[in-house]
Amino acid sequence: MADVIKVDDLAGEIVLAVKTYTEEVGAAIEEAVKETAQAMTADLRETSPKKTGEYAKGWTARKEGPGRYVVYNKKKPQLTHLLEHGHAKAGGGRVEGRPHIKPAEERHVPQLEKKIVQILERGG
């Protein structure tokens, strides 16, 4: 048989239940975001242009706050925009971009959104 809750204690029990739900959901979303950042980092290491390999090895993720991770290139940050979008050559002409960041984002962000929906549906 279920526990009996007095009417006077009902509000406190509801607050406790909501708090527990919020903490469980928050922790599960935090873990999903961390896993997605790690997966995107690994993906970028595989799909980045490789001349010497140093640029591709430079991808990493760091936590910026609760549920917020940033994926960035630690070794060659100045190359990300040039390689992704292309650039002008010193002697004239243009080097075409080699998109690798946007495709990785397009692969991983929708998966994260699905994971978050599943977490909210199951309550943590």
PDB file of C-alpha atoms in Angstrom:
ATOM      1  CA  MET A   1       0.000   0.000   0.000  1.00  0.00           C
ATOM      2  CA  ALA A   2       1.222   3.532  -0.757  1.00  0.00           C
ATOM      3  CA  ASP A   3       2.583   5.821   1.931  1.00  0.00           C
ATOM      4  CA  VAL A   4       0.022   8.068   3.540  1.00  0.00           C
ATOM      5  CA  ILE A   5       0.790  11.782   3.301  1.00  0.00           C
ATOM      6  CA  LYS A   6      -1.021  14.308   5.429  1.00  0.00           C
ATOM      7  CA  VAL A   7      -2.540  17.280   3.644  1.00  0.00           C
ATOM      8  CA  ASP A   8      -0.271  19.590   5.621  1.00  0.00           C
ATOM      9  CA  ASP A   9       2.802  17.749   4.260  1.00  0.00           C
ATOM     10  CA  LEU A  10       1.604  17.526   0.641  1.00  0.00           C
ATOM     11  CA  ALA A  11       3.265  20.734  -0.559  1.00  0.00           C
ATOM     12  CA  GLY A  12       6.615  19.677   0.905  1.00  0.00           C
ATOM     13  CA  GLU A  13       6.387  16.248  -0.730  1.00  0.00           C
ATOM     14  CA  ILE A  14       5.584  17.800  -4.106  1.00  0.00           C
ATOM     15  CA  VAL A  15       8.560  20.167  -3.818  1.00  0.00           C
ATOM     16  CA  LEU A  16      10.819  17.238  -2.902  1.00  0.00           C
ATOM     17  CA  ALA A  17       9.575  15.172  -5.858  1.00  0.00           C
ATOM     18  CA  VAL A  18      10.099  18.055  -8.315  1.00  0.00           C
ATOM     19  CA  LYS A  19      13.567  18.748  -6.902  1.00  0.00           C
ATOM     20  CA  THR A  20      14.572  15.082  -7.252  1.00  0.00           C
ATOM     21  CA  TYR A  21      13.222  14.964 -10.817  1.00  0.00           C
ATOM     22  CA  THR A  22      15.076  18.162 -11.726  1.00  0.00           C
ATOM     23  CA  GLU A  23      18.378  16.903 -10.318  1.00  0.00           C
ATOM     24  CA  GLU A  24      18.111  13.547 -12.104  1.00  0.00           C
ATOM     25  CA  VAL A  25      17.175  15.139 -15.423  1.00  0.00           C
ATOM     26  CA  GLY A  26      19.911  17.763 -15.064  1.00  0.00           C
ATOM     27  CA  ALA A  27      22.565  15.136 -14.374  1.00  0.00           C
ATOM     28  CA  ALA A  28      21.438  13.003 -17.315  1.00  0.00           C
ATOM     29  CA  ILE A  29      21.452  15.982 -19.694  1.00  0.00           C
ATOM     30  CA  GLU A  30      24.899  17.035 -18.423  1.00  0.00           C
ATOM     31  CA  GLU A  31      26.220  13.544 -19.205  1.00  0.00           C
ATOM     32  CA  ALA A  32      24.601  13.550 -22.675  1.00  0.00           C
ATOM     33  CA  VAL A  33      26.173  16.925 -23.499  1.00  0.00           C
ATOM     34  CA  LYS A  34      29.589  15.700 -22.309  1.00  0.00           C
ATOM     35  CA  GLU A  35      29.329  12.523 -24.400  1.00  0.00           C
ATOM     36  CA  THR A  36      28.290  14.535 -27.462  1.00  0.00           C
ATOM     37  CA  ALA A  37      31.236  16.927 -27.055  1.00  0.00           C
ATOM     38  CA  GLN A  38      33.616  13.969 -26.786  1.00  0.00           C
ATOM     39  CA  ALA A  39      32.072  12.284 -29.838  1.00  0.00           C
ATOM     40  CA  MET A  40      32.290  15.485 -31.874  1.00  0.00           C
ATOM     41  CA  THR A  41      35.935  15.896 -30.849  1.00  0.00           C
ATOM     42  CA  ALA A  42      36.727  12.367 -32.022  1.00  0.00           C
ATOM     43  CA  ASP A  43      34.799  12.958 -35.253  1.00  0.00           C
ATOM     44  CA  LEU A  44      36.734  16.166 -35.980  1.00  0.00           C
ATOM     45  CA  ARG A  45      40.036  14.401 -35.352  1.00  0.00           C
ATOM     46  CA  GLU A  46      39.054  11.892 -38.037  1.00  0.00           C
ATOM     47  CA  THR A  47      37.565  14.260 -40.624  1.00  0.00           C
ATOM     48  CA  SER A  48      39.854  17.304 -40.334  1.00  0.00           C
ATOM     49  CA  PRO A  49      42.295  18.066 -43.147  1.00  0.00           C
ATOM     50  CA  LYS A  50      45.645  16.408 -42.492  1.00  0.00           C
ATOM     51  CA  LYS A  51      48.854  17.829 -43.882  1.00  0.00           C
ATOM     52  CA  THR A  52      51.097  17.126 -40.904  1.00  0.00           C
ATOM     53  CA  GLY A  53      48.302  15.843 -38.655  1.00  0.00           C
ATOM     54  CA  GLU A  54      48.930  18.442 -35.946  1.00  0.00           C
ATOM     55  CA  TYR A  55      45.729  20.353 -36.736  1.00  0.00           C
ATOM     56  CA  ALA A  56      43.589  17.198 -36.591  1.00  0.00           C
ATOM     57  CA  LYS A  57      45.158  16.138 -33.280  1.00  0.00           C
ATOM     58  CA  GLY A  58      44.434  19.550 -31.741  1.00  0.00           C
ATOM     59  CA  TRP A  59      40.659  19.073 -31.285  1.00  0.00           C
ATOM     60  CA  THR A  60      39.485  19.018 -27.690  1.00  0.00           C
ATOM     61  CA  ALA A  61      36.455  19.932 -25.591  1.00  0.00           C
ATOM     62  CA  ARG A  62      36.262  21.868 -22.362  1.00  0.00           C
ATOM     63  CA  LYS A  63      33.455  22.499 -19.917  1.00  0.00           C
ATOM     64  CA  GLU A  64      32.336  26.122 -19.890  1.00  0.00           C
ATOM     65  CA  GLY A  65      29.545  25.801 -17.343  1.00  0.00           C
ATOM     66  CA  PRO A  66      26.628  23.590 -16.361  1.00  0.00           C
ATOM     67  CA  GLY A  67      25.589  21.660 -19.467  1.00  0.00           C
ATOM     68  CA  ARG A  68      27.860  23.740 -21.684  1.00  0.00           C
ATOM     69  CA  TYR A  69      30.905  22.381 -23.498  1.00  0.00           C
ATOM     70  CA  VAL A  70      33.008  24.048 -26.183  1.00  0.00           C
ATOM     71  CA  VAL A  71      34.736  21.984 -28.870  1.00  0.00           C
ATOM     72  CA  TYR A  72      37.789  23.821 -30.190  1.00  0.00           C
ATOM     73  CA  ASN A  73      41.217  23.321 -31.721  1.00  0.00           C
ATOM     74  CA  LYS A  74      43.836  23.837 -29.034  1.00  0.00           C
ATOM     75  CA  LYS A  75      46.950  23.480 -31.217  1.00  0.00           C
ATOM     76  CA  LYS A  76      45.996  25.478 -34.324  1.00  0.00           C
ATOM     77  CA  PRO A  77      42.941  27.649 -33.519  1.00  0.00           C
ATOM     78  CA  GLN A  78      43.871  30.196 -36.188  1.00  0.00           C
ATOM     79  CA  LEU A  79      43.388  27.593 -38.944  1.00  0.00           C
ATOM     80  CA  THR A  80      39.796  26.591 -38.200  1.00  0.00           C
ATOM     81  CA  HIS A  81      38.148  29.441 -40.125  1.00  0.00           C
ATOM     82  CA  LEU A  82      40.685  29.365 -42.977  1.00  0.00           C
ATOM     83  CA  LEU A  83      40.341  25.624 -43.549  1.00  0.00           C
ATOM     84  CA  GLU A  84      36.560  25.572 -43.113  1.00  0.00           C
ATOM     85  CA  HIS A  85      35.781  28.523 -45.406  1.00  0.00           C
ATOM     86  CA  GLY A  86      38.851  28.927 -47.622  1.00  0.00           C
ATOM     87  CA  HIS A  87      41.106  31.957 -47.979  1.00  0.00           C
ATOM     88  CA  ALA A  88      42.915  34.200 -50.441  1.00  0.00           C
ATOM     89  CA  LYS A  89      46.480  33.323 -51.409  1.00  0.00           C
ATOM     90  CA  ALA A  90      49.283  35.814 -50.939  1.00  0.00           C
ATOM     91  CA  GLY A  91      50.188  35.783 -54.652  1.00  0.00           C
ATOM     92  CA  GLY A  92      46.602  35.972 -55.833  1.00  0.00           C
ATOM     93  CA  GLY A  93      43.941  33.355 -56.263  1.00  0.00           C
ATOM     94  CA  ARG A  94      41.976  31.491 -53.693  1.00  0.00           C
ATOM     95  CA  VAL A  95      42.210  28.273 -51.690  1.00  0.00           C
ATOM     96  CA  GLU A  96      38.852  26.484 -51.481  1.00  0.00           C
ATOM     97  CA  GLY A  97      37.489  25.664 -48.065  1.00  0.00           C
ATOM     98  CA  ARG A  98      37.303  22.101 -46.774  1.00  0.00           C
ATOM     99  CA  PRO A  99      34.210  22.007 -44.578  1.00  0.00           C
ATOM    100  CA  HIS A 100      34.698  19.673 -41.620  1.00  0.00           C
ATOM    101  CA  ILE A 101      33.376  21.577 -38.598  1.00  0.00           C
ATOM    102  CA  LYS A 102      29.849  22.294 -39.883  1.00  0.00           C
ATOM    103  CA  PRO A 103      29.265  18.688 -41.053  1.00  0.00           C
ATOM    104  CA  ALA A 104      30.390  17.377 -37.643  1.00  0.00           C
ATOM    105  CA  GLU A 105      27.992  19.787 -35.950  1.00  0.00           C
ATOM    106  CA  GLU A 106      25.167  18.709 -38.277  1.00  0.00           C
ATOM    107  CA  ARG A 107      25.815  15.049 -37.370  1.00  0.00           C
ATOM    108  CA  HIS A 108      26.030  15.441 -33.601  1.00  0.00           C
ATOM    109  CA  VAL A 109      23.615  18.220 -32.571  1.00  0.00           C
ATOM    110  CA  PRO A 110      20.448  16.432 -33.812  1.00  0.00           C
ATOM    111  CA  GLN A 111      21.546  13.303 -31.926  1.00  0.00           C
ATOM    112  CA  LEU A 112      21.964  15.370 -28.757  1.00  0.00           C
ATOM    113  CA  GLU A 113      18.492  16.849 -29.218  1.00  0.00           C
ATOM    114  CA  LYS A 114      17.025  13.343 -29.504  1.00  0.00           C
ATOM    115  CA  LYS A 115      18.888  12.227 -26.366  1.00  0.00           C
ATOM    116  CA  ILE A 116      17.536  15.202 -24.401  1.00  0.00           C
ATOM    117  CA  VAL A 117      13.968  14.466 -25.509  1.00  0.00           C
ATOM    118  CA  GLN A 118      14.395  10.830 -24.416  1.00  0.00           C
ATOM    119  CA  ILE A 119      15.800  11.935 -21.045  1.00  0.00           C
ATOM    120  CA  LEU A 120      12.840  14.257 -20.455  1.00  0.00           C
ATOM    121  CA  GLU A 121      10.345  11.563 -21.490  1.00  0.00           C
ATOM    122  CA  ARG A 122      11.752   8.987 -19.080  1.00  0.00           C
ATOM    123  CA  GLY A 123      12.343  11.521 -16.312  1.00  0.00           C
ATOM    124  CA  GLY A 124      16.086  11.221 -15.912  1.00  0.00           C
TER     125      GLY A 124
END
